[in-house]
CSV table of N, CA and C in Angstrom, one decimal:
chain,number,residue,atom,x,y,z
Y,18,MET,N,106.3,114.1,-62.5
Y,18,MET,CA,105.7,115.0,-61.5
Y,18,MET,C,105.9,114.4,-60.1
Y,19,ILE,N,106.2,115.2,-59.2
Y,19,ILE,CA,106.4,114.7,-57.8
Y,19,ILE,C,105.0,114.7,-57.1
Y,20,ARG,N,104.7,113.6,-56.5
Y,20,ARG,CA,103.4,113.5,-55.8
Y,20,ARG,C,103.5,114.2,-54.5
Y,21,PRO,N,102.4,114.9,-54.1
Y,21,PRO,CA,102.5,115.6,-52.8
Y,21,PRO,C,102.6,114.6,-51.7
Y,22,LYS,N,103.2,115.0,-50.6
Y,22,LYS,CA,103.3,114.1,-49.4
Y,22,LYS,C,101.8,113.8,-48.9
Y,23,CYS,N,101.7,112.7,-48.2
Y,23,CYS,CA,100.4,112.3,-47.6
Y,23,CYS,C,100.6,111.9,-46.2
Y,24,ILE,N,99.7,112.5,-45.3
Y,24,ILE,CA,99.7,112.1,-43.9
Y,24,ILE,C,98.4,111.5,-43.6
Y,25,LEU,N,98.4,110.3,-43.0
Y,25,LEU,CA,97.2,109.6,-42.6
Y,25,LEU,C,97.0,109.9,-41.1
Y,26,LEU,N,95.9,110.6,-40.8
Y,26,LEU,CA,95.6,111.0,-39.4
Y,26,LEU,C,94.5,110.0,-38.9
Y,27,ILE,N,94.8,109.2,-38.0
Y,27,ILE,CA,93.8,108.2,-37.4
Y,27,ILE,C,93.3,108.7,-36.1
Y,28,GLU,N,92.1,109.3,-36.1
Y,28,GLU,CA,91.6,110.1,-34.9
Y,28,GLU,C,90.1,110.0,-35.0
Y,29,ASP,N,89.5,109.6,-33.9
Y,29,ASP,CA,88.0,109.5,-33.8
Y,29,ASP,C,87.4,110.8,-33.3
Y,30,ASN,N,88.1,111.6,-32.6
Y,30,ASN,CA,87.5,112.8,-31.9
Y,30,ASN,C,87.6,114.0,-32.9
Y,31,GLU,N,86.4,114.6,-33.2
Y,31,GLU,CA,86.3,115.7,-34.1
Y,31,GLU,C,87.2,116.9,-33.8
Y,32,ILE,N,87.2,117.2,-32.5
Y,32,ILE,CA,87.9,118.4,-32.1
Y,32,ILE,C,89.4,118.2,-32.2
Y,33,ASP,N,89.9,117.0,-31.7
Y,33,ASP,CA,91.3,116.7,-31.8
Y,33,ASP,C,91.8,116.6,-33.2
Y,34,ALA,N,90.9,116.1,-34.1
Y,34,ALA,CA,91.2,116.0,-35.5
Y,34,ALA,C,91.3,117.4,-36.1
Y,35,PHE,N,90.4,118.3,-35.7
Y,35,PHE,CA,90.5,119.6,-36.3
Y,35,PHE,C,91.8,120.3,-35.8
Y,36,ILE,N,92.1,120.2,-34.6
Y,36,ILE,CA,93.4,120.8,-34.1
Y,36,ILE,C,94.6,120.3,-34.8
Y,37,ALA,N,94.6,119.0,-34.9
Y,37,ALA,CA,95.8,118.3,-35.6
Y,37,ALA,C,95.9,118.8,-37.0
Y,38,ASN,N,94.7,118.7,-37.7
Y,38,ASN,CA,94.7,119.1,-39.1
Y,38,ASN,C,95.2,120.6,-39.3
Y,39,THR,N,94.7,121.5,-38.5
Y,39,THR,CA,95.1,122.9,-38.5
Y,39,THR,C,96.6,123.0,-38.4
Y,40,ILE,N,97.2,122.4,-37.4
Y,40,ILE,CA,98.6,122.5,-37.1
Y,40,ILE,C,99.4,121.8,-38.2
Y,41,LEU,N,99.0,120.6,-38.7
Y,41,LEU,CA,99.7,119.9,-39.7
Y,41,LEU,C,99.7,120.8,-41.0
Y,42,ALA,N,98.6,121.4,-41.3
Y,42,ALA,CA,98.6,122.3,-42.5
Y,42,ALA,C,99.6,123.4,-42.5
Y,43,LYS,N,99.9,123.9,-41.3
Y,43,LYS,CA,100.9,125.0,-41.1
Y,43,LYS,C,102.3,124.4,-41.4
Y,44,HIS,N,102.6,123.2,-41.0
Y,44,HIS,CA,104.0,122.7,-41.0
Y,44,HIS,C,104.3,121.9,-42.3
Y,45,PHE,N,103.2,121.5,-43.0
Y,45,PHE,CA,103.5,120.7,-44.2
Y,45,PHE,C,102.8,121.3,-45.4
Y,46,ASN,N,103.7,122.0,-46.2
Y,46,ASN,CA,103.2,122.7,-47.4
Y,46,ASN,C,102.9,121.6,-48.5
Y,47,ASN,N,101.8,121.8,-49.3
Y,47,ASN,CA,101.5,120.9,-50.4
Y,47,ASN,C,101.4,119.5,-49.9
Y,48,CYS,N,100.7,119.3,-48.9
Y,48,CYS,CA,100.6,117.9,-48.3
Y,48,CYS,C,99.1,117.6,-48.2
Y,49,GLU,N,98.8,116.4,-48.5
Y,49,GLU,CA,97.4,115.9,-48.4
Y,49,GLU,C,97.3,115.2,-47.0
Y,50,ILE,N,96.2,115.6,-46.3
Y,50,ILE,CA,96.0,115.1,-44.9
Y,50,ILE,C,94.7,114.3,-45.0
Y,51,VAL,N,94.8,113.0,-44.8
Y,51,VAL,CA,93.6,112.1,-44.9
Y,51,VAL,C,93.3,111.7,-43.5
Y,52,ARG,N,92.0,111.9,-43.1
Y,52,ARG,CA,91.6,111.5,-41.8
Y,52,ARG,C,90.6,110.3,-41.8
Y,53,VAL,N,90.9,109.3,-41.0
Y,53,VAL,CA,90.0,108.2,-40.7
Y,53,VAL,C,89.7,108.1,-39.2
Y,54,ALA,N,88.6,107.5,-38.8
Y,54,ALA,CA,88.2,107.5,-37.4
Y,54,ALA,C,88.7,106.3,-36.6
Y,55,ASN,N,89.3,105.3,-37.2
Y,55,ASN,CA,89.7,104.2,-36.4
Y,55,ASN,C,90.7,103.3,-37.1
Y,56,GLY,N,91.3,102.4,-36.4
Y,56,GLY,CA,92.3,101.5,-37.1
Y,56,GLY,C,91.8,100.7,-38.2
Y,57,LEU,N,90.6,100.2,-38.1
Y,57,LEU,CA,90.0,99.4,-39.2
Y,57,LEU,C,89.9,100.2,-40.5
Y,58,GLU,N,89.4,101.5,-40.4
Y,58,GLU,CA,89.4,102.3,-41.6
Y,58,GLU,C,90.8,102.6,-42.1
Y,59,ALA,N,91.7,102.8,-41.2
Y,59,ALA,CA,93.1,103.0,-41.6
Y,59,ALA,C,93.7,101.8,-42.4
Y,60,MET,N,93.4,100.6,-41.9
Y,60,MET,CA,93.9,99.4,-42.7
Y,60,MET,C,93.3,99.4,-44.1
Y,61,ARG,N,92.0,99.7,-44.2
Y,61,ARG,CA,91.4,99.8,-45.5
Y,61,ARG,C,92.1,100.8,-46.4
Y,62,PHE,N,92.3,102.0,-45.8
Y,62,PHE,CA,93.0,103.0,-46.6
Y,62,PHE,C,94.4,102.5,-47.0
Y,63,LEU,N,95.1,101.8,-46.2
Y,63,LEU,CA,96.5,101.4,-46.5
Y,63,LEU,C,96.5,100.3,-47.5
Y,64,GLU,N,95.4,99.6,-47.7
Y,64,GLU,CA,95.3,98.6,-48.8
Y,64,GLU,C,95.5,99.3,-50.2
Y,65,VAL,N,95.1,100.5,-50.3
Y,65,VAL,CA,95.2,101.2,-51.6
Y,65,VAL,C,96.1,102.4,-51.7
Y,66,SER,N,96.6,102.8,-50.5
Y,66,SER,CA,97.4,104.1,-50.5
Y,66,SER,C,98.7,103.8,-49.6
Y,67,ASN,N,99.7,104.7,-49.8
Y,67,ASN,CA,100.9,104.5,-49.1
Y,67,ASN,C,101.3,105.9,-48.6
Y,68,PRO,N,100.8,106.3,-47.4
Y,68,PRO,CA,101.1,107.7,-46.9
Y,68,PRO,C,102.6,107.8,-46.5
Y,69,ASP,N,103.0,109.0,-46.3
Y,69,ASP,CA,104.4,109.2,-45.9
Y,69,ASP,C,104.6,109.3,-44.4
Y,70,LEU,N,103.5,109.5,-43.7
Y,70,LEU,CA,103.5,109.5,-42.2
Y,70,LEU,C,102.1,109.1,-41.7
Y,71,ILE,N,102.1,108.4,-40.6
Y,71,ILE,CA,100.8,108.1,-39.9
Y,71,ILE,C,100.8,108.7,-38.5
Y,72,ILE,N,99.7,109.4,-38.2
Y,72,ILE,CA,99.6,109.9,-36.9
Y,72,ILE,C,98.4,109.2,-36.3
Y,73,LEU,N,98.6,108.6,-35.1
Y,73,LEU,CA,97.7,107.6,-34.6
Y,73,LEU,C,97.2,107.9,-33.2
Y,74,ASP,N,95.9,107.9,-33.0
Y,74,ASP,CA,95.3,108.0,-31.6
Y,74,ASP,C,95.3,106.6,-31.0
Y,75,LEU,N,95.3,106.4,-29.7
Y,75,LEU,CA,95.3,105.1,-29.1
Y,75,LEU,C,93.9,104.6,-28.8
Y,76,ASN,N,93.0,105.5,-28.2
Y,76,ASN,CA,91.7,105.1,-27.8
Y,76,ASN,C,90.7,105.4,-28.8
Y,77,MET,N,90.3,104.3,-29.6
Y,77,MET,CA,89.3,104.5,-30.7
Y,77,MET,C,88.4,103.2,-30.7
Y,78,PRO,N,87.3,103.4,-31.3
Y,78,PRO,CA,86.4,102.2,-31.5
Y,78,PRO,C,86.9,101.3,-32.6
Y,79,LEU,N,86.4,100.1,-32.6
Y,79,LEU,CA,86.6,99.0,-33.6
Y,79,LEU,C,88.0,98.5,-33.6
Y,80,MET,N,89.0,99.3,-33.8
Y,80,MET,CA,90.4,98.8,-33.7
Y,80,MET,C,91.2,100.0,-33.1
Y,81,ASN,N,91.7,99.8,-31.9
Y,81,ASN,CA,92.4,100.9,-31.2
Y,81,ASN,C,93.8,101.0,-31.7
Y,82,GLY,N,94.5,102.0,-31.2
Y,82,GLY,CA,95.9,102.3,-31.7
Y,82,GLY,C,96.9,101.2,-31.5
Y,83,LYS,N,96.8,100.5,-30.4
Y,83,LYS,CA,97.8,99.4,-30.1
Y,83,LYS,C,97.5,98.3,-31.0
Y,84,GLU,N,96.2,98.0,-31.2
Y,84,GLU,CA,95.9,96.9,-32.2
Y,84,GLU,C,96.3,97.2,-33.6
Y,85,PHE,N,96.2,98.5,-34.0
Y,85,PHE,CA,96.7,98.9,-35.3
Y,85,PHE,C,98.2,98.7,-35.4
Y,86,LEU,N,98.9,99.1,-34.4
Y,86,LEU,CA,100.4,99.0,-34.4
Y,86,LEU,C,100.8,97.5,-34.5
Y,87,GLU,N,100.1,96.6,-33.7
Y,87,GLU,CA,100.4,95.2,-33.7
Y,87,GLU,C,100.2,94.6,-35.1
Y,88,ARG,N,99.0,95.0,-35.7
Y,88,ARG,CA,98.7,94.5,-37.0
Y,88,ARG,C,99.6,95.1,-38.1
Y,89,SER,N,100.0,96.3,-38.0
Y,89,SER,CA,100.9,96.9,-39.0
Y,89,SER,C,102.2,96.3,-39.1
Y,90,LEU,N,102.7,95.6,-38.0
Y,90,LEU,CA,104.0,94.9,-38.0
Y,90,LEU,C,103.9,93.7,-38.9
Y,91,GLN,N,102.7,93.3,-39.3
Y,91,GLN,CA,102.5,92.1,-40.1
Y,91,GLN,C,102.5,92.5,-41.6
Y,92,ILE,N,102.4,93.8,-41.9
Y,92,ILE,CA,102.1,94.2,-43.3
Y,92,ILE,C,103.4,94.9,-43.8
Y,93,ARG,N,104.1,94.3,-44.7
Y,93,ARG,CA,105.4,94.8,-45.2
Y,93,ARG,C,105.5,96.2,-45.6
Y,94,HIS,N,104.6,96.7,-46.4
Y,94,HIS,CA,104.7,98.1,-46.9
Y,94,HIS,C,104.5,99.1,-45.8
Y,95,ILE,N,103.8,98.8,-44.7
Y,95,ILE,CA,103.5,99.7,-43.6
Y,95,ILE,C,104.8,99.9,-42.8
Y,96,LEU,N,105.6,98.8,-42.8
Y,96,LEU,CA,106.8,98.9,-41.9
Y,96,LEU,C,107.7,100.1,-42.3
Y,97,ASP,N,107.7,100.5,-43.5
Y,97,ASP,CA,108.5,101.6,-43.9
Y,97,ASP,C,107.9,103.0,-43.6
Y,98,ILE,N,106.7,103.1,-43.1
Y,98,ILE,CA,106.1,104.3,-42.8
Y,98,ILE,C,106.2,104.7,-41.3
Y,99,GLN,N,106.7,105.9,-41.1
Y,99,GLN,CA,106.9,106.4,-39.7
Y,99,GLN,C,105.5,106.5,-39.1
Y,100,VAL,N,105.3,106.1,-37.8
Y,100,VAL,CA,104.1,106.2,-37.1
Y,100,VAL,C,104.4,107.1,-35.8
Y,101,ALA,N,103.6,108.1,-35.7
Y,101,ALA,CA,103.7,108.9,-34.4
Y,101,ALA,C,102.3,108.8,-33.7
Y,102,VAL,N,102.4,108.5,-32.4
Y,102,VAL,CA,101.2,108.3,-31.6
Y,102,VAL,C,100.9,109.7,-31.0
Y,103,LEU,N,99.6,110.0,-31.1
Y,103,LEU,CA,99.1,111.3,-30.5
Y,103,LEU,C,97.9,110.9,-29.6
Y,104,SER,N,98.1,110.8,-28.3
Y,104,SER,CA,97.2,110.2,-27.4
Y,104,SER,C,96.9,111.1,-26.2
Y,105,SER,N,95.7,111.0,-25.6
Y,105,SER,CA,95.4,111.7,-24.3
Y,105,SER,C,96.0,111.0,-23.1
Y,106,SER,N,96.5,109.8,-23.3
Y,106,SER,CA,97.1,109.0,-22.2
Y,106,SER,C,98.5,109.5,-21.8
Y,107,ASN,N,98.7,109.7,-20.5
Y,107,ASN,CA,100.0,110.0,-20.0
Y,107,ASN,C,100.6,108.8,-19.3
Y,108,ASP,N,100.0,107.6,-19.5
Y,108,ASP,CA,100.4,106.4,-18.9
Y,108,ASP,C,101.8,106.0,-19.5
Y,109,LEU,N,102.8,105.8,-18.7
Y,109,LEU,CA,104.1,105.4,-19.2
Y,109,LEU,C,104.1,104.0,-19.8
Y,110,THR,N,103.2,103.2,-19.4
Y,110,THR,CA,103.0,101.8,-20.0
Y,110,THR,C,102.6,102.0,-21.4
Y,111,ASP,N,101.6,102.9,-21.7
Y,111,ASP,CA,101.2,103.1,-23.1
Y,111,ASP,C,102.3,103.5,-24.0
Y,112,LYS,N,103.1,104.5,-23.5
Y,112,LYS,CA,104.3,105.0,-24.2
Y,112,LYS,C,105.3,103.8,-24.5
Y,113,GLU,N,105.6,103.1,-23.5
Y,113,GLU,CA,106.5,102.0,-23.7
Y,113,GLU,C,106.0,100.9,-24.6
Y,114,THR,N,104.7,100.6,-24.5
Y,114,THR,CA,104.1,99.6,-25.4
Y,114,THR,C,104.2,100.1,-26.9
Y,115,CYS,N,103.9,101.4,-27.1
Y,115,CYS,CA,104.0,101.9,-28.5
Y,115,CYS,C,105.4,101.9,-29.0
Y,116,GLN,N,106.4,102.2,-28.2
Y,116,GLN,CA,107.8,102.2,-28.6
Y,116,GLN,C,108.2,100.7,-29.0
Y,117,LYS,N,107.7,99.8,-28.2
Y,117,LYS,CA,108.0,98.4,-28.5
Y,117,LYS,C,107.4,97.9,-29.8
Y,118,LEU,N,106.3,98.6,-30.2
Y,118,LEU,CA,105.5,98.3,-31.4
Y,118,LEU,C,106.0,99.2,-32.6
Y,119,ASP,N,107.2,99.8,-32.4
Y,119,ASP,CA,107.9,100.6,-33.5
Y,119,ASP,C,107.3,101.9,-33.8
Y,120,ALA,N,106.5,102.5,-32.8
Y,120,ALA,CA,106.1,103.9,-33.0
Y,120,ALA,C,107.3,104.8,-32.9
Y,121,ALA,N,107.5,105.7,-33.9
Y,121,ALA,CA,108.6,106.6,-33.9
Y,121,ALA,C,108.6,107.7,-32.8
Y,122,ARG,N,107.4,108.1,-32.5
Y,122,ARG,CA,107.3,109.2,-31.5
Y,122,ARG,C,106.0,109.0,-30.7
Y,123,TYR,N,105.9,109.5,-29.5
Y,123,TYR,CA,104.7,109.5,-28.7
Y,123,TYR,C,104.5,110.9,-28.2
Y,124,PHE,N,103.3,111.4,-28.5
Y,124,PHE,CA,103.0,112.8,-28.1
Y,124,PHE,C,101.7,112.7,-27.3
Y,125,GLN,N,101.6,113.6,-26.3
Y,125,GLN,CA,100.3,113.7,-25.5
Y,125,GLN,C,99.5,114.9,-26.1
Y,126,LYS,N,98.2,114.6,-26.3
Y,126,LYS,CA,97.2,115.6,-26.8
Y,126,LYS,C,97.1,116.8,-25.8
Y,127,PRO,N,96.7,117.9,-26.4
Y,127,PRO,CA,96.4,118.2,-27.8
Y,127,PRO,C,97.7,118.5,-28.5
Y,128,MET,N,97.6,118.4,-29.9
Y,128,MET,CA,98.8,118.7,-30.7
Y,128,MET,C,99.1,120.1,-30.6
Y,129,THR,N,100.4,120.4,-30.6
Y,129,THR,CA,100.9,121.8,-30.5
Y,129,THR,C,101.8,122.1,-31.7
Y,130,ASN,N,102.1,123.4,-31.9
Y,130,ASN,CA,103.0,123.8,-33.0
Y,130,ASN,C,104.3,123.1,-32.9
Y,131,SER,N,104.9,123.0,-31.7
Y,131,SER,CA,106.2,122.3,-31.6
Y,131,SER,C,106.1,120.9,-32.0
Y,132,MET,N,105.0,120.2,-31.7
Y,132,MET,CA,104.8,118.8,-32.2
Y,132,MET,C,104.8,118.8,-33.7
Y,133,GLY,N,104.1,119.7,-34.3
Y,133,GLY,CA,104.0,119.8,-35.7
Y,133,GLY,C,105.4,119.9,-36.3
Y,134,ALA,N,106.2,120.7,-35.7
Y,134,ALA,CA,107.6,120.9,-36.2
Y,134,ALA,C,108.4,119.6,-36.1
Y,135,GLN,N,108.2,118.9,-35.0
Y,135,GLN,CA,108.9,117.6,-34.8
Y,135,GLN,C,108.4,116.5,-35.8
Y,136,LEU,N,107.1,116.6,-36.0
Y,136,LEU,CA,106.5,115.6,-37.0
Y,136,LEU,C,107.1,115.8,-38.4
Y,137,SER,N,107.3,117.1,-38.7
Y,137,SER,CA,107.8,117.4,-40.1
Y,137,SER,C,109.2,116.8,-40.3
Y,138,LYS,N,109.9,116.5,-39.3
Y,138,LYS,CA,111.2,115.8,-39.4
Y,138,LYS,C,111.1,114.3,-39.7
Y,139,LEU,N,109.9,113.7,-39.5
Y,139,LEU,CA,109.7,112.3,-39.7
Y,139,LEU,C,109.4,111.9,-41.1
Y,140,ILE,N,109.0,112.9,-41.9
Y,140,ILE,CA,108.7,112.6,-43.3
Y,140,ILE,C,110.0,112.6,-44.1
Y,141,LYS,N,110.1,111.5,-44.9
Y,141,LYS,CA,111.3,111.3,-45.7
Y,141,LYS,C,111.2,112.1,-47.0
């Protein structure tokens, strides 16, 4: 039996998470969307699960998005997972830093339908 695809949404803002979840559900049929509120919770989730795509906010408590990306480079099985950053920051330095830390894409919030379509191309 084929397992459904899984997306890990790392987002601390309830409204942004709701918007992202709604759009992702439109673009990913038969897909489980798991939401956690910060990078630390995401690391715990990744100890026991292997999602097909990670969507990451940058500004979060406990462990922010950049810290998550830095730490994920140290964990072998995470290296194979595409990470897309979804941030309110329009700072070019943030985008460049995320690209250096192997983020596949960088989007500015709020998530849109066209972003959902682009994200669907990242899942293997």
